[in-house]
Short mmCIF file of C-alpha atoms in Angstrom, two decimals:
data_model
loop_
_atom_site.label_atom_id
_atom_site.label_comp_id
_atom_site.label_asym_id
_atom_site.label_seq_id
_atom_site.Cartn_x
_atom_site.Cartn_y
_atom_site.Cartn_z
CA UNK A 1 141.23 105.17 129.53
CA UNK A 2 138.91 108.11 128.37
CA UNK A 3 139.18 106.73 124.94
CA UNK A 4 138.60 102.87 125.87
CA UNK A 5 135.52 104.19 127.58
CA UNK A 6 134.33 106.49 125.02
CA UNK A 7 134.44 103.76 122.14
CA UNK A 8 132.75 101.16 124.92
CA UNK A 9 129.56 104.14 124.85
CA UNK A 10 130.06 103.99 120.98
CA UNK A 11 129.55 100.29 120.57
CA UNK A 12 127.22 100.15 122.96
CA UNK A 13 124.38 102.79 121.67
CA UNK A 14 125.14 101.06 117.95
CA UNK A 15 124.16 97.54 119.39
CA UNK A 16 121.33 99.20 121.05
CA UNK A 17 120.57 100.69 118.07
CA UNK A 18 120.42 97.38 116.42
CA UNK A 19 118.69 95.92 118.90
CA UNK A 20 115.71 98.78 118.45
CA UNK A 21 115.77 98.98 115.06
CA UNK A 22 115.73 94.78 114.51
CA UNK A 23 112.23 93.38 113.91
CA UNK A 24 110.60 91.81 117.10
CA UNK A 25 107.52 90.23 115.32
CA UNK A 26 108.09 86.74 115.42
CA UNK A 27 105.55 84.32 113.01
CA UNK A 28 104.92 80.48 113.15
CA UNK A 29 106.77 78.77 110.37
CA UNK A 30 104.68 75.00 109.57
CA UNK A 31 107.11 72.77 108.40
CA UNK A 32 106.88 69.28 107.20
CA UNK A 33 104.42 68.20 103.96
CA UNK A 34 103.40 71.46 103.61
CA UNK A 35 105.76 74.57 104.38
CA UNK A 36 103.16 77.53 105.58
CA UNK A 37 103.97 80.84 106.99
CA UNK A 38 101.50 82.97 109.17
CA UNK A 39 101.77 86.42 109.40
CA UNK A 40 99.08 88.81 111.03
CA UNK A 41 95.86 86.05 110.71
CA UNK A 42 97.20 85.36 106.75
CA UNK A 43 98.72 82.39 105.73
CA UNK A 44 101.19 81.82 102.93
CA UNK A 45 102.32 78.43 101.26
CA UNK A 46 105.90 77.58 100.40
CA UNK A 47 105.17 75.32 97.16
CA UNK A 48 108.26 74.25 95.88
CA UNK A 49 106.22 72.63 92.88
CA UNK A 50 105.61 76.03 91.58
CA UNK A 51 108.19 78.49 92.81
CA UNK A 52 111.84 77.57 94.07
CA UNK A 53 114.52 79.83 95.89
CA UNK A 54 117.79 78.36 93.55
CA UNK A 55 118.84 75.02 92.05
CA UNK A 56 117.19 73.90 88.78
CA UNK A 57 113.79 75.12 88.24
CA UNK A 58 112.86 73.20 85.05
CA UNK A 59 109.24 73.59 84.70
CA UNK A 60 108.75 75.46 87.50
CA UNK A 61 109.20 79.62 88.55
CA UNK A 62 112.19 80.64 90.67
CA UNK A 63 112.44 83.85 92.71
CA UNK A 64 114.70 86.13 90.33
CA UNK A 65 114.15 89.63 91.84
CA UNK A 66 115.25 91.51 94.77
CA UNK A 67 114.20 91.07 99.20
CA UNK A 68 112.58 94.68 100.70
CA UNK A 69 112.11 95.48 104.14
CA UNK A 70 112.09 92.51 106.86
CA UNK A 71 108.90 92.67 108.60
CA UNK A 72 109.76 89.90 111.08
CA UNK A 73 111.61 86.53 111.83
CA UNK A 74 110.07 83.11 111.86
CA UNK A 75 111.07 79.92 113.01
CA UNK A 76 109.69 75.85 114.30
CA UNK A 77 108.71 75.06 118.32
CA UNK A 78 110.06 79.00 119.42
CA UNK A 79 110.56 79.58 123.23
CA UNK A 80 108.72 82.77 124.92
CA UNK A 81 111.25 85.80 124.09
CA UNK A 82 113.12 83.86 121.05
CA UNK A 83 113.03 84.94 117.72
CA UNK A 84 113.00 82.65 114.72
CA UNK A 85 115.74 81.46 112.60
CA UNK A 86 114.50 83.18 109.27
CA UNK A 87 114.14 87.31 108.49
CA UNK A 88 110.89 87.40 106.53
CA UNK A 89 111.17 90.06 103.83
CA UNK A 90 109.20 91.79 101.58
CA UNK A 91 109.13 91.37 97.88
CA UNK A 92 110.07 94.33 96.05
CA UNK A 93 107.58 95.10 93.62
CA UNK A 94 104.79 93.53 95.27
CA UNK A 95 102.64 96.10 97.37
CA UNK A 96 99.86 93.82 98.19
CA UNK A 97 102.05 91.36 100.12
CA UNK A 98 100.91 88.50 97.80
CA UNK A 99 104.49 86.75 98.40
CA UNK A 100 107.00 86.94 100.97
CA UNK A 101 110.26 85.79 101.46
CA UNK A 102 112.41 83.71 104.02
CA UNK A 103 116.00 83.84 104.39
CA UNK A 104 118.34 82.65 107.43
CA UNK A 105 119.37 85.55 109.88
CA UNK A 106 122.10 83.37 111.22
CA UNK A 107 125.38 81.27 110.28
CA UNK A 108 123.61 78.07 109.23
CA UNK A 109 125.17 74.41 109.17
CA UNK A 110 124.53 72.60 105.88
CA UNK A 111 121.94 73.82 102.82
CA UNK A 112 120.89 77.61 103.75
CA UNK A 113 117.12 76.53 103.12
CA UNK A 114 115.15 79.53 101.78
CA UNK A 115 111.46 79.85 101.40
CA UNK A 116 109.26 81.75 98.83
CA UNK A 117 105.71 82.12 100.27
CA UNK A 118 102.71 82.57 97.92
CA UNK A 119 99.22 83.74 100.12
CA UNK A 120 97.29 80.83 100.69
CA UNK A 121 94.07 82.40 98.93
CA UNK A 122 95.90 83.49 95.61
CA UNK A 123 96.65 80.04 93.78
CA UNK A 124 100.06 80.33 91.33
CA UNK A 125 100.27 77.86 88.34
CA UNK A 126 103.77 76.55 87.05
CA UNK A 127 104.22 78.69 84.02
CA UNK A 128 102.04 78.52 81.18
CA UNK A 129 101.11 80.64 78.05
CA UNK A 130 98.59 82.92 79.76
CA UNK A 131 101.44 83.87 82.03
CA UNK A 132 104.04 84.23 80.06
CA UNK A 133 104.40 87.54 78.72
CA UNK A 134 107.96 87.99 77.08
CA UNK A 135 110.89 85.10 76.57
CA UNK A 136 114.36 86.08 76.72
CA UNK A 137 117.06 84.23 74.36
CA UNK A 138 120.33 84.59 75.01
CA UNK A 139 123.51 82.95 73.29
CA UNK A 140 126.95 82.99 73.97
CA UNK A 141 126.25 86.55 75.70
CA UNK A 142 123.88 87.72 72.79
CA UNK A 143 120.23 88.76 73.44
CA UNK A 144 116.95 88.46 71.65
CA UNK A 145 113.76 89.33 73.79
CA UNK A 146 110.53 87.69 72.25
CA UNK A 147 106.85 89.24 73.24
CA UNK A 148 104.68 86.87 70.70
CA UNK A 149 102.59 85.51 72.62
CA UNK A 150 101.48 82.88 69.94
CA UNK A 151 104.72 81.68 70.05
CA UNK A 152 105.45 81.52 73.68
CA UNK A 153 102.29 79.37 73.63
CA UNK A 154 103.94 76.96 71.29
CA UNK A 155 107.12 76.54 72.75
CA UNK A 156 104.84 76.29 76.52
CA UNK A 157 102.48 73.55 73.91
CA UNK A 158 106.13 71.97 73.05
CA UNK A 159 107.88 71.66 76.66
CA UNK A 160 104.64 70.38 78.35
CA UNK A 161 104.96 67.66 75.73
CA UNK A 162 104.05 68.12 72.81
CA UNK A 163 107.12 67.77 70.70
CA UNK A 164 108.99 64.93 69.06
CA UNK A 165 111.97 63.48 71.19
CA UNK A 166 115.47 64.52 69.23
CA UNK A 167 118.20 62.47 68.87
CA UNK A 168 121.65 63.68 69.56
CA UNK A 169 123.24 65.23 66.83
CA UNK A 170 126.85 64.89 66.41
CA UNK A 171 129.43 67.83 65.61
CA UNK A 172 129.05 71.53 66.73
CA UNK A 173 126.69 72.57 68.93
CA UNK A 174 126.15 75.28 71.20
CA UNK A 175 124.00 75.90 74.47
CA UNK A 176 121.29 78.65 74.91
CA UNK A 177 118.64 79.75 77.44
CA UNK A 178 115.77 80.88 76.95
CA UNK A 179 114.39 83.15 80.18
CA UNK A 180 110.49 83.14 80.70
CA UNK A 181 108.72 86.40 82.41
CA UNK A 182 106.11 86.17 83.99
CA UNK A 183 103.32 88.59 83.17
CA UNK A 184 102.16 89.97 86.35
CA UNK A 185 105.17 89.14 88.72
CA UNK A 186 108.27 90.17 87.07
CA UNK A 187 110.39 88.91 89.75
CA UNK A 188 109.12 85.56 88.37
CA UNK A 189 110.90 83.97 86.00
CA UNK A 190 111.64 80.10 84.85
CA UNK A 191 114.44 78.72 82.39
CA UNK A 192 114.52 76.25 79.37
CA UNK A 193 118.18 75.22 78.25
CA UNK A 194 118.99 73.60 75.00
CA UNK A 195 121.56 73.11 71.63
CA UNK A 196 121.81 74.39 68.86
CA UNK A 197 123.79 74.22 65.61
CA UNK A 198 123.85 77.06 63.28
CA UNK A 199 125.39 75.41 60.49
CA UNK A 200 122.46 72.55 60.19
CA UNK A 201 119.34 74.76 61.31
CA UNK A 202 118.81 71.80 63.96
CA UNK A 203 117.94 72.70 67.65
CA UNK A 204 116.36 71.24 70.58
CA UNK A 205 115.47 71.96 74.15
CA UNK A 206 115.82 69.68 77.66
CA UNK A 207 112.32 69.14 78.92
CA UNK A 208 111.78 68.85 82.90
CA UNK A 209 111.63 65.05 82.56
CA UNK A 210 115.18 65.55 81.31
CA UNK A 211 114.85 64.39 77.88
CA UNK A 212 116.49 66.08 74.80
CA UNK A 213 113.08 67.10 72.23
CA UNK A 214 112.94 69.06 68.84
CA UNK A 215 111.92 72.64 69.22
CA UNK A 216 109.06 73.79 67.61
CA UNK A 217 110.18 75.16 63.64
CA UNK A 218 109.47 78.86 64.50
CA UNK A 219 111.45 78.48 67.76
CA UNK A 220 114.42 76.25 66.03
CA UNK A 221 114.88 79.16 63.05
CA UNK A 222 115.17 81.85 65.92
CA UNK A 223 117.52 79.87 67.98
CA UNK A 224 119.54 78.70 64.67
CA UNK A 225 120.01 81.95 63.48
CA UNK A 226 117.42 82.73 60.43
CA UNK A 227 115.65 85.55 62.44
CA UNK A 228 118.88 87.23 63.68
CA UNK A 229 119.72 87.62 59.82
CA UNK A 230 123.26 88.63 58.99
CA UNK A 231 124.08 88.59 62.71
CA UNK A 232 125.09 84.47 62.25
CA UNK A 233 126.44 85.08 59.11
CA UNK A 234 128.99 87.89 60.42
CA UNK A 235 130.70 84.96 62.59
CA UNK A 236 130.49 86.95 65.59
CA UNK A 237 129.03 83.50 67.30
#
């Protein structure tokens, strides 16, 4: 009996534990053509044609770094005393609380929507050459990290549509991604996909209208091998 009783005390200070230690700051979430968060008098947009939580982000940034504190809950047409459906976090790395970050606090029936909030009065552009600072290739496991910024701005010149659409190209090919940074929010980053085929030089990207193009010749020779030297040549790929 004495220990039934003493673990009932136990479970009960940890709940009431919880229960202090668990946000109460609850902040109208706007849903519906636009997706806006307030929190203390500042209001943040969700736009999913700039930043997305997962899925395919062609052309667009996706949230690739890591939740901080949770400064609250939020959540549509709350009672008095209810909290919302959402923990809104922090962004780790971001001091200014320029972006926050939505998640669901409870077991959720169908998608688990996510939101990644931008402040209203600090506009974010898809990405773009004066953004970008440093591309990431990797293939088959292998990684080359790229910091020219004149040719980031090509391949950015290339995927917003300025290169020739590519044909497919029969025999051997293999995929690659190339990871872009942004320059000022690391935690920012967007993807372009593609083929390749080392043994013809011949590569090409998927652009976010889904169509196969050419990649730029500077881009193609990196991908295809010529500026990894004897590390194609070694057949380790």
């Amino acid at each position: 009996m004495r220990r039934a009783l003493g673990g009932l005390i136990v479970l009960g200070m940890l709940l009431a534990g919880c229960a202090a230690s668990s946000p109460t700051a609850c902040y109208p979430l706007e849903t519906g053509a636009v997706t806006a968060l307030t929190v203390e008098g500042v209001r943040y947009l969700a736009d999913e044609d700039v930043v997305l939580t997962a899925g395919d982000t062609l052309g667009r940034w996706r949230f690739a770094g890591e939740t901080g504190e949770v400064i609250g809950t939020c959540g549509r047409d709350l009672e008095p005393g209810e909290s919302g459906g959402w923990d809104v976090c922090e962004v780790v790395g971001d001091g200014e609380h320029r972006f926050l970050f939505a998640r669901p606090n409870r077991f959720v029936f169908g998608s688990y929507v996510q939101y990644f909030f931008v402040r209203e009065d600090m506009p974010l552009a898809p990405p773009e050459a004066e953004t970008v600072s440093r591309v990431v290739l990797t293939v088959e496991g292998r990684e080359e990290e790229i910091n020219n910024g004149d040719l980031i701005a090509v391949l950015l010149k290339a995927y917003a549509g300025g290169a020739e659409q590519a044909e497919p190209v029969r025999g051997e090919a293999a995929g690659f991604t190339l990871t872009l940074y942004h320059r000022d929010y690391p935690f920012l980053a967007a993807e372009i996909r593609g083929r390749w085929s080392g043994s013809t030089g011949w590569a090409c990207f998927f652009g976010a209208d889904r169509e196969r193009y050419e990649l730029p010749a500077a881009w193609a020779a990196i991908v295809a091998g010529e500026a990894w030297g004897e590390l194609w040549e070694s057949g380790d790929f």
